[in-house]
Coordinates of C-alpha atoms and ligand atoms in Angstrom, one line a residue:
M1 CA -19.4 4.6 -30.6
T2 CA -22.9 3.1 -30.9
V3 CA -25.0 1.4 -28.2
Q4 CA -24.2 -1.9 -30.0
E5 CA -20.5 -1.3 -29.9
T6 CA -20.7 -0.4 -26.2
Y7 CA -22.6 -3.6 -25.6
Q8 CA -20.0 -5.6 -27.6
N9 CA -17.1 -4.1 -25.5
M10 CA -18.9 -4.9 -22.3
K11 CA -19.8 -8.4 -23.5
A12 CA -16.2 -9.2 -24.3
R13 CA -15.1 -8.4 -20.8
L14 CA -18.2 -9.4 -18.7
G15 CA -19.9 -12.1 -20.8
D16 CA -19.2 -14.7 -18.1
I17 CA -20.1 -12.5 -15.2
V18 CA -23.2 -10.4 -16.0
P19 CA -26.3 -12.1 -17.5
D20 CA -26.9 -11.0 -21.1
P21 CA -30.3 -9.3 -20.7
E22 CA -28.8 -7.2 -17.9
L23 CA -25.7 -6.5 -19.9
R24 CA -27.9 -5.1 -22.8
Q25 CA -29.7 -2.9 -20.5
K26 CA -26.5 -1.7 -18.8
A27 CA -24.9 -1.0 -22.2
E28 CA -27.7 1.5 -23.0
L29 CA -27.0 3.3 -19.7
A30 CA -23.3 3.2 -20.3
Y31 CA -23.7 4.6 -23.8
E32 CA -25.7 7.6 -22.6
I33 CA -23.2 8.2 -19.7
I34 CA -20.3 8.3 -22.2
R35 CA -22.2 10.7 -24.5
L36 CA -23.0 13.0 -21.6
R37 CA -19.6 12.9 -20.1
E38 CA -18.1 14.2 -23.4
E39 CA -20.9 16.8 -23.8
K40 CA -20.3 18.1 -20.2
N41 CA -16.5 17.8 -20.2
A42 CA -16.7 15.5 -17.2
L43 CA -14.0 13.2 -15.8
I44 CA -15.3 9.9 -14.4
L45 CA -13.3 8.3 -11.6
A46 CA -14.3 4.9 -10.3
H47 CA -13.1 3.1 -7.2
N48 CA -12.1 -0.6 -7.5
Y49 CA -15.3 -1.6 -5.6
M50 CA -17.7 -0.4 -8.3
E51 CA -20.0 -3.0 -9.8
P52 CA -18.5 -4.7 -12.9
A53 CA -20.8 -3.2 -15.5
L54 CA -19.9 0.3 -14.3
F55 CA -16.2 -0.5 -13.6
Y56 CA -15.6 -1.8 -17.2
S57 CA -17.6 0.8 -19.2
V58 CA -17.7 4.5 -18.2
P59 CA -14.7 5.6 -16.1
H60 CA -11.7 7.4 -17.5
Y61 CA -9.7 6.0 -14.6
T62 CA -10.2 3.3 -12.0
G63 CA -8.1 2.7 -8.9
D64 CA -7.6 2.7 -5.2
S65 CA -8.0 5.8 -3.0
L66 CA -4.5 7.0 -3.5
E67 CA -4.5 6.6 -7.3
L68 CA -7.9 8.3 -7.7
S69 CA -6.7 11.3 -5.5
R70 CA -3.8 11.8 -7.8
K71 CA -6.1 11.8 -10.9
A72 CA -8.5 14.2 -9.2
A73 CA -5.6 16.6 -8.5
R74 CA -4.5 16.7 -12.1
T75 CA -7.6 17.0 -14.3
D76 CA -8.4 19.9 -16.6
K77 CA -12.0 18.8 -17.0
D78 CA -14.9 21.0 -15.6
I79 CA -16.7 18.3 -13.7
I80 CA -15.4 15.3 -11.7
V81 CA -18.0 12.5 -11.2
F82 CA -16.7 10.4 -8.4
C83 CA -18.0 6.8 -8.4
G84 CA -17.0 6.0 -4.9
V85 CA -18.0 7.1 -1.4
E86 CA -18.4 10.6 0.0
F87 CA -15.0 11.0 1.7
M88 CA -13.4 10.2 -1.7
A89 CA -15.4 12.8 -3.6
E90 CA -14.6 15.3 -0.8
T91 CA -10.9 14.6 -1.2
A92 CA -11.3 15.3 -4.9
K93 CA -13.0 18.7 -4.0
I94 CA -10.2 19.5 -1.5
L95 CA -7.6 19.0 -4.3
S96 CA -9.6 20.6 -7.1
P97 CA -11.8 23.4 -5.6
G98 CA -12.4 25.0 -8.9
K99 CA -14.2 21.9 -10.3
T100 CA -17.7 20.8 -9.8
V101 CA -17.4 17.4 -8.0
L102 CA -20.4 15.1 -8.2
L103 CA -21.1 12.1 -6.0
P104 CA -23.8 9.8 -7.7
A105 CA -25.6 9.2 -4.3
E106 CA -27.2 11.6 -1.8
K107 CA -25.3 9.9 0.9
A108 CA -22.7 7.2 0.5
G109 CA -20.9 7.1 3.8
C110 CA -18.3 4.9 5.4
S111 CA -18.2 3.4 8.9
L112 CA -14.6 4.7 9.4
A113 CA -15.4 8.2 8.3
T114 CA -18.4 8.4 10.7
G115 CA -16.3 6.8 13.5
I116 CA -14.4 9.9 14.4
T117 CA -15.2 13.7 14.7
A118 CA -13.1 16.8 14.5
E119 CA -13.9 17.3 18.2
D120 CA -12.5 13.8 19.0
V121 CA -9.2 14.8 17.2
R122 CA -9.0 18.1 19.2
A123 CA -9.4 16.1 22.5
L124 CA -6.7 13.7 21.5
K125 CA -4.3 16.5 20.6
E126 CA -4.9 18.1 24.0
K127 CA -4.2 14.8 25.7
F128 CA -1.1 14.1 23.7
P129 CA 0.4 17.5 23.0
G130 CA 3.0 17.8 20.2
V131 CA 2.4 14.3 18.9
P132 CA 1.8 14.3 15.1
V133 CA -1.6 13.2 13.9
V134 CA -1.9 10.9 10.8
T135 CA -5.4 10.2 9.6
Y136 CA -6.5 7.6 7.1
V137 CA -8.0 9.2 4.1
N138 CA -11.4 7.5 5.0
T139 CA -12.4 10.6 7.1
Y140 CA -14.3 13.7 6.4
A141 CA -12.7 17.1 5.6
D142 CA -13.1 18.6 9.1
V143 CA -11.2 15.7 10.6
K144 CA -8.5 15.9 7.9
A145 CA -8.2 19.7 8.8
E146 CA -7.3 18.8 12.4
C147 CA -4.6 16.4 11.4
D148 CA -1.0 16.8 10.2
L149 CA -1.1 14.4 7.3
C150 CA -3.2 11.8 5.6
C151 CA -2.4 8.3 4.4
T152 CA -4.2 5.6 2.5
S153 CA -3.9 1.8 2.7
G154 CA -1.4 2.1 -0.1
N155 CA 1.1 4.3 1.8
A156 CA 0.1 4.1 5.6
A157 CA 3.4 2.5 6.8
A158 CA 5.5 4.8 4.5
V159 CA 3.7 7.9 5.9
V160 CA 4.3 6.7 9.6
K161 CA 8.0 6.0 8.8
S162 CA 8.4 9.4 7.2
L163 CA 7.7 11.2 10.5
E164 CA 10.7 12.3 12.5
T165 CA 9.1 11.7 15.9
D166 CA 9.0 8.4 17.9
T167 CA 5.3 8.6 18.7
V168 CA 2.4 9.1 16.3
I169 CA -1.4 9.4 16.7
F170 CA -3.0 7.2 13.9
L171 CA -6.7 7.6 13.2
P172 CA -9.4 6.3 13.0
D173 CA -9.1 2.6 11.8
E174 CA -8.2 0.3 14.7
Y175 CA -7.2 -2.6 12.5
L176 CA -5.2 -0.5 9.9
A177 CA -3.4 1.1 12.9
R178 CA -2.6 -2.3 14.5
N179 CA -1.3 -3.6 11.1
V180 CA 0.9 -0.5 10.6
A181 CA 2.1 -0.8 14.2
R182 CA 3.2 -4.4 13.5
E183 CA 4.9 -3.4 10.2
T184 CA 6.8 -0.5 11.7
G185 CA 7.6 -2.3 15.0
K186 CA 5.7 0.2 17.2
H187 CA 3.7 -0.5 20.3
I188 CA 0.2 0.8 20.0
I189 CA -2.2 1.9 22.7
F190 CA -5.9 2.9 22.5
P191 CA -7.2 5.8 24.8
G192 CA -9.7 4.5 27.2
N193 CA -8.3 0.9 27.2
D194 CA -4.6 1.4 28.0
E195 CA -4.6 4.5 30.2
T196 CA -1.7 3.4 32.4
A197 CA 0.6 2.3 29.6
S198 CA 3.8 4.3 29.4
D199 CA 5.8 2.4 26.7
Y200 CA 4.1 3.2 23.4
Q201 CA 4.9 4.8 20.1
M202 CA 1.4 4.8 18.5
I203 CA -2.0 6.0 19.7
G204 CA -4.9 4.6 17.8
W205 CA -8.7 5.0 17.7
N206 CA -11.5 2.4 17.8
A207 CA -13.4 2.8 14.4
R208 CA -13.6 -0.2 12.1
C209 CA -14.6 -0.9 8.5
E210 CA -18.0 -2.7 8.8
V211 CA -17.1 -4.8 5.8
H212 CA -13.5 -5.9 6.5
E213 CA -14.1 -6.6 10.2
K214 CA -16.4 -9.5 9.2
F215 CA -13.6 -11.7 7.9
T216 CA -12.2 -14.1 10.5
T217 CA -9.3 -16.5 10.8
G218 CA -12.0 -19.3 10.9
D219 CA -12.9 -18.3 7.3
I220 CA -9.3 -18.6 6.3
R221 CA -8.9 -22.1 8.0
S222 CA -12.1 -23.3 6.3
I223 CA -11.1 -22.2 2.8
R224 CA -7.5 -23.5 3.2
S225 CA -8.9 -26.9 4.3
R226 CA -10.9 -27.1 1.0
F227 CA -8.4 -25.5 -1.3
P228 CA -4.9 -26.0 0.1
D229 CA -3.3 -24.2 -2.9
V230 CA -5.4 -21.0 -2.6
A231 CA -3.5 -17.6 -2.3
I232 CA -5.3 -15.4 0.2
L233 CA -5.2 -11.6 -0.1
A234 CA -6.4 -9.3 2.6
H235 CA -7.1 -5.6 2.8
P236 CA -5.2 -4.0 5.7
E237 CA -8.6 -2.9 7.2
C238 CA -9.0 -6.6 8.2
S239 CA -7.9 -7.6 11.7
P240 CA -4.1 -8.2 12.3
E241 CA -4.9 -11.9 12.9
V242 CA -6.6 -12.2 9.4
V243 CA -3.7 -10.3 7.8
A244 CA -1.2 -12.5 9.5
A245 CA -3.0 -15.7 8.3
S246 CA -3.1 -14.4 4.7
D247 CA -0.5 -14.6 2.0
F248 CA -0.5 -10.9 1.0
A249 CA -2.0 -7.7 2.3
G250 CA -2.3 -4.4 0.4
S251 CA -4.6 -1.7 -1.0
T252 CA -7.3 -2.7 -3.4
S253 CA -5.0 -1.9 -6.4
A254 CA -2.1 -3.8 -4.8
M255 CA -4.3 -6.8 -4.5
I256 CA -5.3 -6.5 -8.2
R257 CA -1.6 -6.2 -9.2
F258 CA -0.8 -9.3 -7.1
V259 CA -3.3 -11.4 -9.0
E260 CA -2.1 -10.1 -12.3
E261 CA 1.6 -10.6 -11.6
T262 CA 1.4 -14.1 -10.0
S263 CA 0.2 -17.4 -11.4
E264 CA -1.4 -19.3 -8.5
P265 CA -4.2 -21.7 -9.4
R266 CA -6.8 -19.8 -7.3
Y267 CA -7.2 -16.7 -5.2
L268 CA -9.4 -15.5 -2.4
L269 CA -9.8 -11.7 -1.9
L270 CA -10.8 -10.7 1.6
T271 CA -12.5 -7.5 0.6
E272 CA -15.6 -6.0 -1.0
C273 CA -17.2 -8.6 -3.3
A274 CA -17.7 -6.5 -6.4
M275 CA -13.9 -6.3 -6.7
G276 CA -13.6 -10.0 -6.8
D277 CA -15.9 -10.0 -9.9
N278 CA -13.8 -7.2 -11.5
V279 CA -10.6 -9.2 -10.9
A280 CA -12.2 -12.4 -12.2
A281 CA -13.3 -10.5 -15.4
A282 CA -9.7 -9.3 -16.0
N283 CA -8.1 -12.7 -15.3
P284 CA -10.2 -15.3 -17.1
G285 CA -7.6 -18.1 -16.7
K286 CA -7.4 -17.7 -12.9
E287 CA -10.0 -18.9 -10.4
I288 CA -11.2 -16.2 -8.0
L289 CA -13.0 -17.9 -5.1
S290 CA -15.9 -16.2 -3.5
M291 CA -16.8 -17.0 0.1
C292 CA -19.8 -14.8 0.4
R293 CA -21.4 -11.8 -1.2
I294 CA -20.2 -9.1 1.2
R295 CA -20.8 -5.7 -0.4
C296 CA -20.1 -2.3 1.1
P297 CA -23.6 -0.8 1.7
H298 CA -22.2 2.6 0.8
M299 CA -20.3 1.7 -2.3
E300 CA -23.2 -0.3 -3.7
Q301 CA -25.3 2.8 -3.9
I302 CA -23.3 3.9 -6.9
T303 CA -24.6 2.3 -10.0
L304 CA -24.8 3.1 -13.7
E305 CA -28.3 4.4 -13.1
S306 CA -27.2 6.8 -10.3
T307 CA -24.2 7.9 -12.4
L308 CA -26.4 8.8 -15.3
D309 CA -28.7 10.7 -13.0
A310 CA -25.7 12.5 -11.6
L311 CA -24.7 13.7 -15.0
R312 CA -28.2 14.6 -16.1
H313 CA -29.2 16.5 -13.0
N314 CA -25.8 17.7 -11.8
Q315 CA -26.2 15.9 -8.5
Y316 CA -25.0 15.5 -5.8
V317 CA -22.7 18.5 -5.6
I318 CA -19.9 18.1 -3.0
E319 CA -19.0 21.3 -1.1
V320 CA -16.2 21.9 1.5
P321 CA -16.1 25.2 3.5
E322 CA -13.0 27.1 2.3
D323 CA -11.4 27.4 5.8
I324 CA -11.6 23.6 6.3
R325 CA -10.6 22.8 2.8
V326 CA -7.4 24.9 3.0
K327 CA -6.3 23.1 6.3
A328 CA -7.3 19.7 5.0
L329 CA -5.4 20.3 1.7
R330 CA -2.1 20.5 3.7
S331 CA -2.7 17.0 5.0
V332 CA -3.7 15.6 1.7
E333 CA -0.8 17.2 -0.2
R334 CA 1.7 15.8 2.3
M335 CA 0.2 12.4 1.7
L336 CA 0.5 12.7 -2.1
A337 CA 4.1 13.8 -1.8
I338 CA 5.0 10.6 0.1
G339 CA 3.5 8.3 -2.5
Ligands
13P401 P1 -8.2 1.4 -1.0 O1 -7.6 2.8 -0.8 O2 -7.3 0.3 -0.7 O3 -8.8 1.3 -2.4 O4 -9.3 1.2 0.1 C1 -10.4 2.1 0.2 C2 -11.5 1.5 1.0 O5 -12.4 2.1 1.4 C3 -11.4 0.1 1.4 O6 -12.5 -0.3 2.1
SF4_402 FE1 -15.7 2.4 4.3 FE2 -15.4 -0.2 4.6 FE3 -17.1 0.7 2.7 FE4 -14.4 1.0 2.4 S1 -15.6 -0.9 2.5 S2 -16.0 2.6 2.1 S3 -13.8 1.3 4.6 S4 -17.3 0.9 5.0

């Protein structure tokens, strides 16, 4: 494929979304990335939050955390370039230790992953002995290593239901935990806040996604008053009040499928804004409303420019100490088995 053909492909999808001069410049970067990815036998995985020009040009696969973990576990390529945040690239390394895993940013964190430490988990296990610990995949490897199994937004309730015990520790996202508690009919407590409670089946933690916590029921009321026929989709990292006031809640890929499979006149996606642009590009006949330009400050560090640098300079290599990797792998594999 030539640079011109790469540009034409991107133009067909993104002509209404990315200004033409920018598209021409991005097509040159994409062309070079595609050339290098073949030369180096690299697999490119991209999360649904990647900017449109990247999302629609260079990845072999796009998806939510669960789908990309599955792809990372199965590849026979030598290198995995993970266009997402650090905990996602780390999960790829946990699953594929023999591969070189590259994150195209020196540090692309996540407020949930930094919201809990392995020491916090050990303290909780001491306080609630014998209670199984489920951790959201948005955590670092040393935290996963302390837990019994992982989940993503795509299978959180299924993972909790799969456990044989009445009580479960669910970390670290307060809002996802509250949403799962509601869906599974469990009463949730938070250490430090509900010390005297005795009737509970879930124990949560107080970390939050710095992007999704910004959406409010006031935003929903205001958009519904202007567009009464809007379908509102929320990510389960939003507060339970926001989820309850929405028409649908699910992982990033579940939201994408919802728009594809329904025919509402207009949609509002309460999640990272780049995904709204990607959904708009794939559904030209449907109006995707945008309330604001909320981008995840970590996801937005990954661009075509940084992905090209990653391939050119073999950066930034993700490493996980083997003793931690082996323990974390158990939790991740149990998650993948549940689906
Ligand atoms: P998904 O697994 O739904 O893609 O979500 C990942 C994430 O970080 C959302 O903020
Ligand atoms: Fe983490 Fe929120 Fe960014 Fe997702 S959107 S990576 S949960 S900070």
